[in-house]
């Protein structure tokens, strides 16, 4: 396969489709708008090592951390799956298989990102690899594991750090001592990530050891109070200094989405009514993210930070992951479809109404509920709009494959591109923070796909501490 050196060199320029022209009843309109949003999101990526001020392969420039890059590649896998536009596929493969992202153990634990990687970061890269496996997305490098084996390696990394020393179980926020803020905090996004990956690996392999892990993480999350037993709101986490008895009540969109999709996958895989009921209740619990202030319309918003304009770069991306996993949950539990479609169609329309900013006239804003561009431009705003809009095409997309249908595909001869793809974009951002030091992380051996017997270790993991972000 011939790797390309510039994302936008691969794009076919055609007529610009303004995002705010979206017609949700027209497939061509949805695809054209998704193409524009994808193009503008990818304008934030500068993984061309031969260019001045470029970033490492598959990474993003400041202020975006490495985990956001993994989330971006997951969004672009969805983009191809929903639209059939292969413009970015070679770039996605290049990013997901780059040694600086895979790491020596081929488990997305690279030394290059030791100083910014935690357990929730690992989830987003692992989620992308599993999504590639679930769609038989080509993996052309015969010297590297398959997508499914890469997903198994991520699972084994996460499961190896499950510790019962405090709180009766769970993953800590951070992995390395270089990130001390997370060494005393267990959070829902890291544990929800392990839950979802275990659920998806169970369905993708038929190996019920993964199912047992998913059930264990779910039970612990409920017992410790990360998921409210009445409202099914998902709370942020708790400190080990109180043995996790004082739950941080902050809630973020993406954590609800992560647990939601994990439960939906288990409902589909096990056929057990309790998982369907849990999925329905998690969707109900996420409903408060569609109740913005001073609005009677159910539009998604990030309640913890948008109304006070205190969203950092990470938080600007969160709504997109809830949208992603809500749409995908409808393929696992079709009875969710009407409710999800109602909520996300309104939010998609609200999102693109904000996409009128900057000199391009199409940059998306952050706060959809204000009804117009709010001046807050970011990769997160583009990703959130993209994930919400492209999900409107889900009826034409195959559901994730199961064990009997997953195979390793090498051929990357993509179908001929269609003319609805990209539009011109402003120049790409160029700066990237340096990563200090070259210390090698200590990694557990990554097991083969079916070798998921791991021993709990007293190691640590990644999420959100509100005080660190000034929101406590």
C-alpha positions in Angstrom: 0.0 0.0 0.0 1.3 3.5 -0.8 1.0 5.8 2.1 0.2 9.4 1.4 2.1 12.2 3.0 -0.6 14.8 3.1 -4.2 14.3 4.0 -5.5 17.0 1.8 -3.4 15.9 -1.1 -5.7 12.8 -1.1 -8.9 14.8 -1.2 -10.9 15.4 -4.3 -12.0 19.0 -4.4 -15.6 19.6 -5.5 -18.4 22.0 -4.8 -18.5 23.2 -1.2 -21.5 21.9 0.8 -22.2 24.4 3.6 -23.0 22.4 6.7 -25.9 24.7 7.6 -27.6 23.6 4.4 -28.2 20.1 5.9 -31.4 18.4 4.8 -31.9 15.5 7.2 -34.4 13.9 4.8 -31.9 13.8 1.9 -29.1 11.1 2.0 -27.0 13.1 -0.5 -27.3 16.2 1.6 -26.3 14.3 4.8 -23.3 12.7 2.9 -22.2 16.0 1.4 -22.3 17.8 4.8 -20.5 14.9 6.5 -17.8 15.2 3.8 -17.3 18.8 4.5 -17.2 18.3 8.3 -14.8 15.4 7.9 -12.5 17.5 5.7 -12.5 20.4 8.1 -11.9 18.0 11.1 -8.9 16.5 9.2 -7.5 20.0 8.5 -6.4 19.8 12.2 -4.1 16.9 11.4 -0.6 17.5 10.2 1.1 14.1 10.3 3.6 14.8 7.5 7.0 14.3 9.0 8.7 15.9 6.0 7.0 19.2 6.6 8.2 21.9 9.0 6.5 22.0 12.4 4.7 18.7 11.6 3.5 16.3 14.3 4.3 12.6 14.8 2.4 10.2 12.7 -1.2 9.9 13.9 -0.9 12.6 16.6 -2.4 16.0 16.9 -0.9 19.5 17.6 -1.5 21.5 20.8 -3.7 21.8 22.6 -5.0 18.3 21.8 -3.6 15.3 23.6 -2.7 12.0 22.0 -5.9 10.3 23.1 -7.9 12.8 21.0 -6.1 11.6 17.9 -7.2 8.0 18.7 -10.8 9.3 19.0 -10.4 11.1 15.7 -9.3 7.9 13.9 -12.4 6.2 15.3 -14.6 9.0 13.9 -12.9 8.7 10.5 -13.5 4.9 10.5 -17.1 5.7 11.1 -17.0 8.3 8.3 -15.9 5.7 5.8 -18.4 3.1 7.1 -21.3 5.5 6.9 -20.5 7.3 3.6 -18.3 5.0 1.6 -15.9 7.8 1.0 -12.4 6.3 1.2 -10.5 9.6 1.0 -8.9 9.2 4.5 -8.6 5.4 4.8 -4.9 5.2 4.1 -4.2 8.0 6.6 -6.3 6.1 9.2 -4.3 2.9 8.7 -1.0 4.8 8.8 -2.0 6.4 12.1 -3.3 3.2 13.8 -0.3 1.2 12.8 2.5 3.7 13.4 5.1 2.4 15.8 4.9 5.7 17.8 1.3 4.8 18.5 1.4 1.1 18.7 4.3 0.8 21.1 6.8 -2.1 21.4 4.1 -4.4 22.9 1.7 -3.5 20.0 -0.9 -2.5 22.6 -1.0 1.3 22.1 1.3 1.8 25.0 4.1 3.8 23.3 7.0 5.2 25.2 6.6 8.4 23.1 3.3 9.1 24.9 4.1 7.8 28.4 3.8 11.3 29.8 0.3 11.8 28.6 -1.3 8.4 28.4 -3.7 7.0 30.9 -6.2 4.1 30.9 -9.0 6.1 29.2 -6.6 7.3 26.5 -5.9 3.6 25.8 -9.6 3.0 25.5 -10.0 5.3 22.5 -7.1 3.8 20.6 -8.4 0.3 21.4 -11.9 1.2 20.4 -10.7 2.3 17.0 -8.8 -0.9 16.5 -11.9 -3.0 17.5 -14.1 -0.9 15.2 -11.7 -1.7 12.3 -12.0 -5.4 13.2 -15.8 -5.3 13.4 -16.0 -4.0 9.9 -13.2 -6.1 8.3 -11.4 -2.9 7.6 -8.1 -3.8 5.8 -4.9 -4.3 7.8 -2.3 -4.6 5.1 0.8 -5.0 7.3 1.5 -8.7 7.6 4.2 -8.1 10.3 1.7 -6.7 12.7 -1.2 -8.2 14.6 -4.7 -8.1 13.1 -7.1 -5.4 14.3 -8.8 -7.9 16.6 -5.6 -9.0 18.1 -4.7 -5.3 18.7 -8.0 -5.0 20.5 -7.2 -8.0 22.6 -3.8 -6.5 23.5 -5.5 -3.3 24.7 -8.0 -5.4 26.7 -5.1 -7.3 28.4 -3.3 -4.1 29.2 -6.4 -2.6 30.9 -7.4 -5.8 32.7 -3.9 -6.3 34.0 -4.3 -3.0 35.9 -7.5 -4.0 37.7 -6.7 -3.7 41.4 -8.7 -4.7 44.5 -6.3 -3.0 46.8 -8.7 0.0 47.1 -12.4 0.3 46.5 -12.8 -3.5 46.0 -11.7 -3.3 42.4 -11.5 -0.9 39.4 -9.0 0.9 37.3 -7.2 4.0 38.5 -7.1 7.1 36.3 -3.4 7.1 35.4 -0.8 4.5 34.5 2.5 6.1 35.2 4.0 7.9 38.2 4.7 10.8 35.9 1.0 11.7 36.1 0.5 11.7 39.9 -2.9 13.5 39.9 -4.5 10.3 38.7 -2.8 7.8 41.0 -5.4 8.2 43.8 -8.6 8.4 41.6 -10.7 5.7 40.1 -12.9 7.1 37.3 -15.9 6.0 35.2 -14.4 6.6 31.8 -11.4 4.2 32.4 -13.7 1.6 33.9 -16.4 2.2 31.3 -13.8 1.8 28.6 -12.7 -1.6 30.0 -16.4 -2.6 30.2 -17.1 -1.6 26.6 -14.0 -3.2 25.2 -14.7 -6.4 27.1 -18.2 -6.5 25.8 -17.2 -5.9 22.2 -14.4 -8.4 22.4 -16.9 -11.0 23.7 -19.2 -10.5 20.8 -16.3 -10.3 18.3 -14.6 -13.5 19.5 -17.3 -15.6 21.2 -14.9 -15.9 24.1 -17.0 -15.6 27.3 -14.0 -14.8 29.4 -14.5 -11.3 28.0 -18.1 -11.5 29.0 -17.2 -12.3 32.5 -14.9 -9.3 32.7 -17.6 -7.0 31.3 -20.1 -8.3 33.9 -17.5 -7.8 36.7 -16.8 -4.2 35.7 -20.5 -3.5 35.4 -21.2 -4.9 38.8 -18.4 -3.0 40.4 -19.4 0.3 38.7 -22.9 -0.1 40.1 -21.8 -1.2 43.6 -19.3 1.7 43.9 -21.9 4.2 42.8 -20.4 5.3 39.5 -23.8 4.5 37.9 -26.8 5.9 39.9 -29.2 3.0 40.5 -32.2 5.3 40.2 -31.4 7.8 37.5 -28.7 5.8 35.7 -26.6 9.0 35.5 -22.9 8.1 35.2 -20.8 10.0 37.6 -17.1 10.9 37.1 -15.3 8.9 39.8 -14.1 8.7 43.3 -10.8 9.0 45.3 -9.2 6.0 46.9 -8.5 8.1 50.0 -12.1 7.5 51.0 -12.2 4.0 49.6 -14.4 5.4 46.8 -17.2 6.2 49.2 -17.4 9.9 48.1 -18.4 9.9 44.5 -17.6 12.9 42.4 -21.1 13.8 41.0 -19.9 15.5 37.8 -21.3 13.9 34.7 -19.9 14.1 31.1 -21.6 13.0 27.9 -18.9 10.6 26.7 -18.9 8.5 29.8 -22.6 7.8 29.5 -22.1 6.9 25.9 -19.3 4.5 26.7 -21.4 2.5 29.2 -24.4 2.8 27.0 -22.8 1.1 24.0 -21.1 -1.6 26.1 -24.5 -2.5 27.6 -26.1 -2.5 24.1 -23.5 -4.8 22.8 -24.1 -7.2 25.7 -27.8 -7.0 25.1 -27.2 -8.1 21.5 -24.6 -10.7 22.3 -26.3 -12.4 25.3 -30.0 -11.8 24.4 -30.6 -11.4 28.1 -33.4 -9.0 29.0 -31.5 -7.4 31.8 -28.9 -6.0 29.4 -31.6 -4.6 27.2 -33.2 -3.0 30.3 -29.9 -1.6 31.4 -29.3 -0.1 27.9 -32.7 1.5 28.0 -32.1 3.0 31.4 -28.7 4.3 30.4 -30.2 6.0 27.4 -32.9 7.5 29.7 -30.1 8.6 32.1 -28.3 10.4 29.3 -31.5 12.4 28.6 -30.4 15.3 30.9 -27.6 16.1 28.3 -30.5 17.1 26.0 -31.9 19.7 28.4 -29.9 22.9 27.8 -30.8 26.0 29.8 -33.4 28.4 28.5 -34.4 26.0 25.7 -37.5 23.9 25.1 -35.7 22.0 22.4 -33.9 18.8 23.2 -30.4 19.7 22.0 -27.3 18.0 23.3 -24.9 20.0 25.4 -22.0 19.4 27.8 -23.7 20.4 31.0 -20.6 20.4 33.2 -18.8 23.2 31.3 -20.7 24.7 28.3 -23.0 27.0 30.3 -20.1 28.5 32.2 -17.7 28.5 29.2 -15.1 26.4 31.0 -14.7 23.5 28.5 -11.1 22.7 27.9 -9.9 21.1 24.6 -10.7 17.6 25.8 -14.2 18.5 26.8 -15.1 20.1 23.4 -14.9 16.6 21.9 -17.1 14.7 24.4 -20.5 15.2 22.8 -19.3 13.5 19.7 -18.6 10.3 21.5 -22.1 10.2 23.0 -23.6 10.7 19.6 -21.3 8.0 18.1 -22.3 5.4 20.7 -26.0 6.4 20.7 -26.2 5.8 17.0 -24.3 2.5 17.2 -26.4 1.3 20.1 -29.4 1.3 17.7 -27.8 -1.4 15.7 -27.4 -3.5 18.8 -30.8 -2.7 20.3 -33.1 -1.6 17.4 -35.9 -0.7 19.8 -33.8 2.3 20.8 -34.0 3.7 17.3 -36.9 6.1 17.5 -35.7 7.8 20.7 -32.1 8.1 19.5 -33.1 9.3 16.1 -35.4 11.9 17.6 -32.7 13.3 19.9 -29.8 13.2 17.5 -31.7 14.5 14.4 -32.6 17.7 16.4 -29.0 17.9 17.7 -27.5 17.4 14.2 -29.7 20.3 12.9 -28.7 22.4 15.8 -25.0 21.6 15.4 -24.8 22.6 11.7 -26.7 25.9 12.4 -23.5 26.9 14.3 -21.2 26.0 11.3 -21.0 29.5 9.8 -17.8 30.8 11.4 -14.3 32.1 10.4 -13.3 33.2 7.0 -14.5 29.9 5.5 -18.0 30.6 6.6 -18.4 27.1 7.8 -16.4 26.5 11.0 -18.6 25.0 13.7 -19.3 26.4 17.1 -19.3 24.6 20.4 -22.7 25.4 22.0 -25.4 24.1 19.7 -28.3 25.3 21.9 -27.5 29.0 21.2 -28.7 28.7 17.6 -25.8 30.3 15.9 -22.0 30.4 15.7 -20.6 31.2 19.2 -17.0 32.0 18.1 -15.6 28.9 19.8 -13.7 27.2 17.1 -12.0 23.8 17.7 -11.3 20.4 16.4 -13.8 19.2 19.0 -16.6 21.3 17.5 -15.9 19.8 14.1 -15.7 16.2 15.4 -18.9 16.6 17.5 -20.9 17.9 14.5 -19.4 15.1 12.2 -20.3 12.3 14.6 -23.8 13.5 15.1 -24.5 14.2 11.4 -22.9 11.1 9.9 -24.9 8.8 12.2 -28.0 9.9 10.2 -26.7 7.4 7.6 -26.7 4.4 9.9 -29.5 2.6 8.1 -27.2 2.1 5.1 -24.3 0.8 7.2 -23.8 -2.8 8.2 -23.9 -3.6 11.9 -20.6 -4.7 13.6 -19.6 -8.2 12.5 -19.5 -11.1 14.9 -16.9 -13.7 15.5 -17.8 -16.0 12.6 -17.7 -13.2 10.1 -14.6 -11.3 11.2 -11.5 -11.9 9.1 -8.2 -10.3 8.4 -8.3 -8.4 5.1 -5.2 -7.2 3.4 -6.5 -5.6 0.2 -6.6 -1.8 0.3 -7.9 -1.2 -3.2 -10.7 1.2 -2.1 -13.7 1.7 -4.3 -13.6 4.7 -6.7 -14.3 7.9 -4.9 -17.6 9.7 -5.4 -17.9 13.4 -6.2 -19.7 14.4 -3.1 -16.5 14.4 -1.0 -14.4 17.2 0.3 -14.4 21.0 0.1 -11.5 23.4 0.3 -10.2 24.1 3.8 -8.0 26.7 5.5 -4.4 25.8 6.1 -3.6 23.2 8.7 -2.4 24.1 12.2 1.2 23.4 12.6 2.5 23.3 16.2 3.0 20.4 18.5 4.3 20.3 22.0 7.4 18.2 22.7 7.1 15.1 24.8 9.8 15.3 27.5 12.1 12.3 28.2 12.6 9.0 26.5 11.9 6.6 29.3 10.4 3.3 28.3 7.2 2.3 30.0 7.0 -1.0 31.9 4.3 -3.0 30.1 2.7 -6.3 30.8 3.0 -8.8 28.1 0.1 -8.5 25.7 -1.7 -11.8 25.3 -3.1 -13.4 22.3 -6.8 -12.9 21.5 -8.0 -16.0 23.3 -5.5 -15.8 26.1 -7.3 -13.4 28.4 -6.3 -14.8 31.7 -4.6 -11.9 33.5 -3.6 -11.3 37.0 -4.8 -8.1 38.8 -1.9 -5.7 39.3 -1.6 -2.8 41.6 -1.0 -0.3 38.8 -2.9 2.8 37.9 -5.1 4.4 35.1 -6.7 7.9 33.3 -9.9 10.1 33.5 -11.1 13.4 34.9 -10.4 15.1 38.2 -12.5 18.2 38.3 -10.2 20.1 40.6 -7.4 19.6 38.1 -9.5 21.2 35.4 -10.8 24.0 37.7 -14.3 22.7 37.8 -14.5 21.4 41.4 
